[in-house]
PDB file of C-alpha atoms in Angstrom:
ATOM      1  CA  UNK C 101      13.869-239.141  45.721  1.00 87.00           C
ATOM      2  CA  UNK C 102      14.655-240.855  49.024  1.00 91.00           C
ATOM      3  CA  UNK C 103      11.816-240.865  51.561  1.00 95.00           C
ATOM      4  CA  UNK C 104      12.279-241.981  55.167  1.00 97.00           C
ATOM      5  CA  UNK C 105       9.289-242.927  57.295  1.00 98.00           C
ATOM      6  CA  UNK C 106       9.081-243.733  60.981  1.00 97.00           C
ATOM      7  CA  UNK C 107       6.122-245.512  62.496  1.00 93.00           C
ATOM      8  CA  UNK C 108       4.678-245.036  65.025  1.00 92.00           C
ATOM      9  CA  UNK C 109       4.963-241.263  65.441  1.00 95.00           C
ATOM     10  CA  UNK C 110       4.579-241.637  69.200  1.00 96.00           C
ATOM     11  CA  UNK C 111       4.898-244.471  71.681  1.00 95.00           C
ATOM     12  CA  UNK C 112       4.224-244.744  75.406  1.00 96.00           C
ATOM     13  CA  UNK C 113       5.446-247.713  77.447  1.00 96.00           C
ATOM     14  CA  UNK C 114       5.844-248.583  81.123  1.00 97.00           C
ATOM     15  CA  UNK C 115       9.343-248.653  82.526  1.00 97.00           C
ATOM     16  CA  UNK C 116      11.147-251.951  81.947  1.00 97.00           C
ATOM     17  CA  UNK C 117       9.401-252.796  78.717  1.00 97.00           C
ATOM     18  CA  UNK C 118      11.486-253.238  75.566  1.00 96.00           C
ATOM     19  CA  UNK C 119      11.116-250.579  72.870  1.00 96.00           C
ATOM     20  CA  UNK C 120      10.917-251.343  69.167  1.00 96.00           C
ATOM     21  CA  UNK C 121      11.186-248.395  66.793  1.00 97.00           C
ATOM     22  CA  UNK C 122      10.789-248.784  63.044  1.00 97.00           C
ATOM     23  CA  UNK C 123      12.303-246.905  60.140  1.00 98.00           C
ATOM     24  CA  UNK C 124      11.719-247.506  56.437  1.00 98.00           C
ATOM     25  CA  UNK C 125      13.345-245.915  53.409  1.00 97.00           C
ATOM     26  CA  UNK C 126      12.451-246.056  49.739  1.00 96.00           C
ATOM     27  CA  UNK C 127      15.870-246.196  48.022  1.00 93.00           C
ATOM     28  CA  UNK C 128      18.241-248.969  49.111  1.00 92.00           C
ATOM     29  CA  UNK C 129      21.295-247.248  47.594  1.00 90.00           C
ATOM     30  CA  UNK C 130      22.689-245.894  50.849  1.00 90.00           C
ATOM     31  CA  UNK C 131      26.086-245.455  52.470  1.00 87.00           C
ATOM     32  CA  UNK C 132      24.794-245.827  55.988  1.00 89.00           C
ATOM     33  CA  UNK C 133      21.834-245.448  58.301  1.00 93.00           C
ATOM     34  CA  UNK C 134      22.111-243.503  61.535  1.00 94.00           C
ATOM     35  CA  UNK C 135      19.903-243.377  64.599  1.00 97.00           C
ATOM     36  CA  UNK C 136      19.761-240.195  66.661  1.00 96.00           C
ATOM     37  CA  UNK C 137      18.136-239.136  69.877  1.00 97.00           C
ATOM     38  CA  UNK C 138      16.649-235.642  70.220  1.00 95.00           C
ATOM     39  CA  UNK C 139      15.665-234.179  73.575  1.00 93.00           C
ATOM     40  CA  UNK C 140      13.276-231.179  73.658  1.00 87.00           C
ATOM     41  CA  UNK C 141      15.048-227.960  72.707  1.00 80.00           C
ATOM     42  CA  UNK C 142      18.322-229.786  72.165  1.00 84.00           C
ATOM     43  CA  UNK C 143      20.413-231.025  69.295  1.00 88.00           C
ATOM     44  CA  UNK C 144      20.652-234.524  67.954  1.00 92.00           C
ATOM     45  CA  UNK C 145      22.831-237.117  69.652  1.00 93.00           C
ATOM     46  CA  UNK C 146      24.238-239.894  67.493  1.00 92.00           C
ATOM     47  CA  UNK C 147      23.287-243.308  68.887  1.00 95.00           C
ATOM     48  CA  UNK C 148      24.288-245.869  66.276  1.00 95.00           C
ATOM     49  CA  UNK C 149      25.608-245.883  62.731  1.00 92.00           C
ATOM     50  CA  UNK C 150      25.155-248.941  60.543  1.00 92.00           C
ATOM     51  CA  UNK C 151      27.186-249.079  57.376  1.00 90.00           C
ATOM     52  CA  UNK C 152      25.453-250.413  54.275  1.00 89.00           C
ATOM     53  CA  UNK C 153      27.515-253.617  54.422  1.00 91.00           C
ATOM     54  CA  UNK C 154      26.482-254.338  58.023  1.00 93.00           C
ATOM     55  CA  UNK C 155      23.374-256.032  59.374  1.00 95.00           C
ATOM     56  CA  UNK C 156      23.360-254.631  62.895  1.00 95.00           C
ATOM     57  CA  UNK C 157      25.112-252.517  65.492  1.00 95.00           C
ATOM     58  CA  UNK C 158      24.951-252.678  69.271  1.00 96.00           C
ATOM     59  CA  UNK C 159      25.751-250.211  72.013  1.00 95.00           C
ATOM     60  CA  UNK C 160      24.775-251.091  75.571  1.00 96.00           C
ATOM     61  CA  UNK C 161      20.984-251.526  75.712  1.00 97.00           C
ATOM     62  CA  UNK C 162      20.624-250.365  72.106  1.00 97.00           C
ATOM     63  CA  UNK C 163      20.614-252.611  69.082  1.00 98.00           C
ATOM     64  CA  UNK C 164      19.880-251.522  65.545  1.00 97.00           C
ATOM     65  CA  UNK C 165      19.344-253.799  62.577  1.00 97.00           C
ATOM     66  CA  UNK C 166      19.459-252.966  58.898  1.00 97.00           C
ATOM     67  CA  UNK C 167      17.787-254.814  56.027  1.00 96.00           C
ATOM     68  CA  UNK C 168      18.857-252.781  53.044  1.00 93.00           C
ATOM     69  CA  UNK C 169      17.064-254.872  50.450  1.00 92.00           C
ATOM     70  CA  UNK C 170      13.689-254.320  52.086  1.00 95.00           C
ATOM     71  CA  UNK C 171      14.490-250.740  53.083  1.00 96.00           C
ATOM     72  CA  UNK C 172      14.039-251.227  56.814  1.00 97.00           C
ATOM     73  CA  UNK C 173      15.824-250.620  60.057  1.00 98.00           C
ATOM     74  CA  UNK C 174      14.713-251.346  63.593  1.00 97.00           C
ATOM     75  CA  UNK C 175      16.039-249.836  66.797  1.00 97.00           C
ATOM     76  CA  UNK C 176      15.604-251.984  69.904  1.00 97.00           C
ATOM     77  CA  UNK C 177      16.008-250.479  73.355  1.00 97.00           C
ATOM     78  CA  UNK C 178      16.070-253.112  76.075  1.00 97.00           C
ATOM     79  CA  UNK C 179      14.606-252.610  79.535  1.00 97.00           C
ATOM     80  CA  UNK C 180      13.452-249.041  78.941  1.00 97.00           C
ATOM     81  CA  UNK C 181      13.973-246.353  81.583  1.00 97.00           C
ATOM     82  CA  UNK C 182      12.298-242.959  82.077  1.00 97.00           C
ATOM     83  CA  UNK C 183      15.557-241.375  80.915  1.00 96.00           C
ATOM     84  CA  UNK C 184      14.992-242.964  77.500  1.00 97.00           C
ATOM     85  CA  UNK C 185      12.066-240.595  76.931  1.00 97.00           C
ATOM     86  CA  UNK C 186      12.969-238.557  73.850  1.00 97.00           C
ATOM     87  CA  UNK C 187      12.363-238.393  70.116  1.00 97.00           C
ATOM     88  CA  UNK C 188      14.301-240.943  68.088  1.00 98.00           C
ATOM     89  CA  UNK C 189      15.212-240.109  64.525  1.00 98.00           C
ATOM     90  CA  UNK C 190      16.591-242.295  61.805  1.00 97.00           C
ATOM     91  CA  UNK C 191      18.436-240.910  58.800  1.00 95.00           C
ATOM     92  CA  UNK C 192      19.999-242.383  55.685  1.00 93.00           C
ATOM     93  CA  UNK C 193      23.023-241.252  53.748  1.00 89.00           C
ATOM     94  CA  UNK C 194      22.325-241.673  50.031  1.00 83.00           C
ATOM     95  CA  UNK C 195      24.895-243.390  47.861  1.00 79.00           C
ATOM     96  CA  UNK C 196      26.593-241.014  45.471  1.00 72.00           C
ATOM     97  CA  UNK C 197      26.053-237.906  47.558  1.00 68.00           C
ATOM     98  CA  UNK C 198      28.162-236.401  50.304  1.00 63.00           C
ATOM     99  CA  UNK C 199      28.499-239.053  52.991  1.00 62.00           C
ATOM    100  CA  UNK C 200      26.665-237.076  55.648  1.00 80.00           C
ATOM    101  CA  UNK C 201      24.022-235.468  53.470  1.00 86.00           C
ATOM    102  CA  UNK C 202      21.348-237.174  55.509  1.00 91.00           C
ATOM    103  CA  UNK C 203      17.669-237.655  54.768  1.00 94.00           C
ATOM    104  CA  UNK C 204      15.713-237.830  58.012  1.00 97.00           C
ATOM    105  CA  UNK C 205      12.533-239.514  59.066  1.00 98.00           C
ATOM    106  CA  UNK C 206       9.918-237.670  61.058  1.00 97.00           C
ATOM    107  CA  UNK C 207      10.893-239.355  64.323  1.00 97.00           C
ATOM    108  CA  UNK C 208       9.178-241.444  66.966  1.00 98.00           C
ATOM    109  CA  UNK C 209       8.400-239.627  70.218  1.00 97.00           C
ATOM    110  CA  UNK C 210       8.895-242.056  73.106  1.00 98.00           C
ATOM    111  CA  UNK C 211       7.545-241.685  76.624  1.00 97.00           C
ATOM    112  CA  UNK C 212       8.654-244.203  79.253  1.00 97.00           C
ATOM    113  CA  UNK C 213       6.388-244.019  82.290  1.00 97.00           C
ATOM    114  CA  UNK C 214       7.826-244.836  85.737  1.00 95.00           C
TER     115      UNK C 214
ATOM    116  CA  UNK U 295      33.658-235.220  75.383  1.00 73.00           C
ATOM    117  CA  UNK U 296      34.217-232.608  72.657  1.00 73.00           C
ATOM    118  CA  UNK U 297      31.051-231.016  71.361  1.00 91.00           C
ATOM    119  CA  UNK U 298      29.759-228.700  68.670  1.00 94.00           C
ATOM    120  CA  UNK U 299      28.743-225.332  70.121  1.00 95.00           C
ATOM    121  CA  UNK U 300      26.295-222.893  68.566  1.00 96.00           C
ATOM    122  CA  UNK U 301      25.524-219.260  69.354  1.00 95.00           C
ATOM    123  CA  UNK U 302      23.131-217.671  69.968  1.00 95.00           C
ATOM    124  CA  UNK U 303      20.659-220.243  71.252  1.00 95.00           C
ATOM    125  CA  UNK U 304      17.763-218.018  70.193  1.00 96.00           C
ATOM    126  CA  UNK U 305      17.707-215.175  67.660  1.00 97.00           C
ATOM    127  CA  UNK U 306      14.735-212.957  66.906  1.00 97.00           C
ATOM    128  CA  UNK U 307      14.904-210.764  63.828  1.00 97.00           C
ATOM    129  CA  UNK U 308      12.626-208.740  61.612  1.00 97.00           C
ATOM    130  CA  UNK U 309      11.793-209.781  58.087  1.00 97.00           C
ATOM    131  CA  UNK U 310      14.357-208.470  55.611  1.00 97.00           C
ATOM    132  CA  UNK U 311      17.185-208.293  58.129  1.00 97.00           C
ATOM    133  CA  UNK U 312      20.448-210.192  57.823  1.00 97.00           C
ATOM    134  CA  UNK U 313      21.347-212.790  60.427  1.00 98.00           C
ATOM    135  CA  UNK U 314      24.538-214.703  61.098  1.00 97.00           C
ATOM    136  CA  UNK U 315      24.397-217.970  62.994  1.00 97.00           C
ATOM    137  CA  UNK U 316      27.649-219.130  64.517  1.00 97.00           C
ATOM    138  CA  UNK U 317      29.103-222.544  65.204  1.00 97.00           C
ATOM    139  CA  UNK U 318      32.327-223.955  66.575  1.00 96.00           C
ATOM    140  CA  UNK U 319      32.750-227.507  65.237  1.00 95.00           C
ATOM    141  CA  UNK U 320      34.753-230.179  67.011  1.00 93.00           C
ATOM    142  CA  UNK U 321      38.404-229.279  66.557  1.00 90.00           C
ATOM    143  CA  UNK U 322      39.715-232.301  64.651  1.00 88.00           C
ATOM    144  CA  UNK U 323      36.695-232.559  62.355  1.00 91.00           C
ATOM    145  CA  UNK U 324      37.100-231.720  58.686  1.00 90.00           C
ATOM    146  CA  UNK U 325      33.536-231.659  57.374  1.00 92.00           C
ATOM    147  CA  UNK U 326      30.893-229.167  58.440  1.00 94.00           C
ATOM    148  CA  UNK U 327      27.178-229.000  57.838  1.00 95.00           C
ATOM    149  CA  UNK U 328      24.075-226.947  58.405  1.00 97.00           C
ATOM    150  CA  UNK U 329      20.680-228.542  58.831  1.00 97.00           C
ATOM    151  CA  UNK U 330      17.386-226.959  59.786  1.00 97.00           C
ATOM    152  CA  UNK U 331      14.130-228.115  61.331  1.00 96.00           C
ATOM    153  CA  UNK U 332      10.977-226.107  60.854  1.00 96.00           C
ATOM    154  CA  UNK U 333       8.612-226.616  63.784  1.00 92.00           C
ATOM    155  CA  UNK U 334       6.728-229.880  63.390  1.00 90.00           C
ATOM    156  CA  UNK U 335       8.660-230.915  60.281  1.00 94.00           C
ATOM    157  CA  UNK U 336      11.606-233.181  59.485  1.00 96.00           C
ATOM    158  CA  UNK U 337      15.229-232.209  59.864  1.00 96.00           C
ATOM    159  CA  UNK U 338      16.486-231.047  56.443  1.00 96.00           C
ATOM    160  CA  UNK U 339      19.978-230.852  54.975  1.00 95.00           C
ATOM    161  CA  UNK U 340      21.076-227.381  53.870  1.00 97.00           C
ATOM    162  CA  UNK U 341      24.774-227.489  53.009  1.00 95.00           C
ATOM    163  CA  UNK U 342      28.044-229.325  53.534  1.00 93.00           C
ATOM    164  CA  UNK U 343      31.441-227.633  53.606  1.00 93.00           C
ATOM    165  CA  UNK U 344      34.956-228.990  53.275  1.00 90.00           C
ATOM    166  CA  UNK U 345      38.352-227.462  52.627  1.00 88.00           C
ATOM    167  CA  UNK U 346      36.907-223.950  52.602  1.00 90.00           C
ATOM    168  CA  UNK U 347      34.302-224.596  49.986  1.00 91.00           C
ATOM    169  CA  UNK U 348      30.773-225.894  49.655  1.00 93.00           C
ATOM    170  CA  UNK U 349      30.790-229.575  48.715  1.00 90.00           C
ATOM    171  CA  UNK U 350      27.045-230.001  48.394  1.00 90.00           C
ATOM    172  CA  UNK U 351      23.913-227.945  48.924  1.00 92.00           C
ATOM    173  CA  UNK U 352      20.194-228.555  48.834  1.00 93.00           C
ATOM    174  CA  UNK U 353      17.488-226.750  46.864  1.00 93.00           C
ATOM    175  CA  UNK U 354      16.673-224.799  50.026  1.00 94.00           C
ATOM    176  CA  UNK U 355      20.159-223.252  50.073  1.00 95.00           C
ATOM    177  CA  UNK U 356      19.541-220.473  47.552  1.00 94.00           C
ATOM    178  CA  UNK U 357      21.334-217.165  46.997  1.00 94.00           C
ATOM    179  CA  UNK U 358      19.995-215.799  50.272  1.00 96.00           C
ATOM    180  CA  UNK U 359      22.186-218.251  52.184  1.00 97.00           C
ATOM    181  CA  UNK U 360      25.949-218.351  52.485  1.00 97.00           C
ATOM    182  CA  UNK U 361      28.459-220.146  54.673  1.00 97.00           C
ATOM    183  CA  UNK U 362      31.928-219.196  55.739  1.00 94.00           C
ATOM    184  CA  UNK U 363      34.788-220.411  57.860  1.00 92.00           C
ATOM    185  CA  UNK U 364      36.296-217.042  58.748  1.00 85.00           C
ATOM    186  CA  UNK U 365      39.053-218.472  60.931  1.00 86.00           C
ATOM    187  CA  UNK U 366      40.344-221.819  62.134  1.00 78.00           C
ATOM    188  CA  UNK U 367      37.507-222.505  64.522  1.00 86.00           C
ATOM    189  CA  UNK U 368      34.244-220.778  63.546  1.00 93.00           C
ATOM    190  CA  UNK U 369      31.735-221.833  60.895  1.00 96.00           C
ATOM    191  CA  UNK U 370      28.916-219.430  60.080  1.00 97.00           C
ATOM    192  CA  UNK U 371      25.620-219.444  58.239  1.00 98.00           C
ATOM    193  CA  UNK U 372      24.393-216.104  56.909  1.00 97.00           C
ATOM    194  CA  UNK U 373      20.891-215.391  55.732  1.00 97.00           C
ATOM    195  CA  UNK U 374      20.954-212.148  53.773  1.00 96.00           C
ATOM    196  CA  UNK U 375      17.337-211.029  53.881  1.00 95.00           C
ATOM    197  CA  UNK U 376      15.262-213.144  56.200  1.00 97.00           C
ATOM    198  CA  UNK U 377      11.738-214.251  55.365  1.00 97.00           C
ATOM    199  CA  UNK U 378       9.013-215.478  57.701  1.00 97.00           C
ATOM    200  CA  UNK U 379       9.486-219.000  56.358  1.00 96.00           C
ATOM    201  CA  UNK U 380      13.121-218.979  57.493  1.00 97.00           C
ATOM    202  CA  UNK U 381      11.886-219.370  61.064  1.00 98.00           C
ATOM    203  CA  UNK U 382      13.281-222.705  62.203  1.00 97.00           C
ATOM    204  CA  UNK U 383      15.828-224.408  64.415  1.00 96.00           C
ATOM    205  CA  UNK U 384      19.202-224.351  62.660  1.00 98.00           C
ATOM    206  CA  UNK U 385      21.656-227.092  63.545  1.00 97.00           C
ATOM    207  CA  UNK U 386      25.360-227.084  62.854  1.00 97.00           C
ATOM    208  CA  UNK U 387      27.091-230.456  62.630  1.00 95.00           C
ATOM    209  CA  UNK U 388      30.559-231.792  61.974  1.00 93.00           C
ATOM    210  CA  UNK U 389      32.241-235.095  61.227  1.00 90.00           C
ATOM    211  CA  UNK U 390      35.790-236.353  60.989  1.00 88.00           C
ATOM    212  CA  UNK U 391      35.327-237.667  57.472  1.00 77.00           C
ATOM    213  CA  UNK U 392      32.587-237.643  54.881  1.00 70.00           C
ATOM    214  CA  UNK U 393      32.582-241.439  54.711  1.00 67.00           C
ATOM    215  CA  UNK U 394      30.220-244.224  55.483  1.00 61.00           C
ATOM    216  CA  UNK U 395      31.542-244.850  58.995  1.00 71.00           C
ATOM    217  CA  UNK U 396      31.829-241.305  60.258  1.00 80.00           C
ATOM    218  CA  UNK U 397      28.841-240.227  62.394  1.00 84.00           C
ATOM    219  CA  UNK U 398      27.566-236.674  62.554  1.00 88.00           C
ATOM    220  CA  UNK U 399      27.901-234.652  65.747  1.00 92.00           C
ATOM    221  CA  UNK U 400      25.269-231.945  66.153  1.00 93.00           C
ATOM    222  CA  UNK U 401      25.185-228.755  68.157  1.00 95.00           C
ATOM    223  CA  UNK U 402      22.167-227.777  70.277  1.00 93.00           C
ATOM    224  CA  UNK U 403      20.853-225.492  67.592  1.00 96.00           C
ATOM    225  CA  UNK U 404      19.884-221.849  67.158  1.00 97.00           C
ATOM    226  CA  UNK U 405      16.177-221.122  67.177  1.00 97.00           C
ATOM    227  CA  UNK U 406      15.603-218.374  64.594  1.00 98.00           C
ATOM    228  CA  UNK U 407      12.339-216.464  64.801  1.00 98.00           C
ATOM    229  CA  UNK U 408      11.552-214.054  61.979  1.00 98.00           C
ATOM    230  CA  UNK U 409       8.775-211.554  62.734  1.00 97.00           C
TER     231      UNK U 409
END
């Protein structure tokens, strides 16, 4: 059974510092890995999707890498801003199941201090 | 930008009552999903729906749950006889395809409180 783990559970950094968020998964047979942002009381916003054949994806200040063989993904957020404060979730789509039947990690709660 | 909308934002019900949670997916999306998040726990997959039928469901999605697309725009989740442990945030989501390059778009959720 696929397990997704995110460490650390919480992170506090001063504004301007780069953020590094980690995600690990136990079964490398995946279609894709997705990173989401969740603000308090809100839904999940899709940030990046990395297909299993890709090594990384970039969008603005965000960069996500995927090492499928070791079961790891890292989300980098450059030059963090207070508006980046949120919970970041990673999720994997298992091979052989419905493409968006996602298994989620527990999230990393990020606080960027001005 | 098009978005998934969910109503109500908060629903309080008594144990044993039926509830219907409503969602309007993004109009050109073909695949629809329900996920839930119990307070302090991970987001969990409940069910996926395509072409007017369930394509996959989790162990959580037992006979107390059902989904329906009653018209061309709404997608509903019904819980027949609610239990205390059904209290959670329920998220509707949709995607264009059910493929490896089609991201999920989530609504803001319905917070269900069963008393």
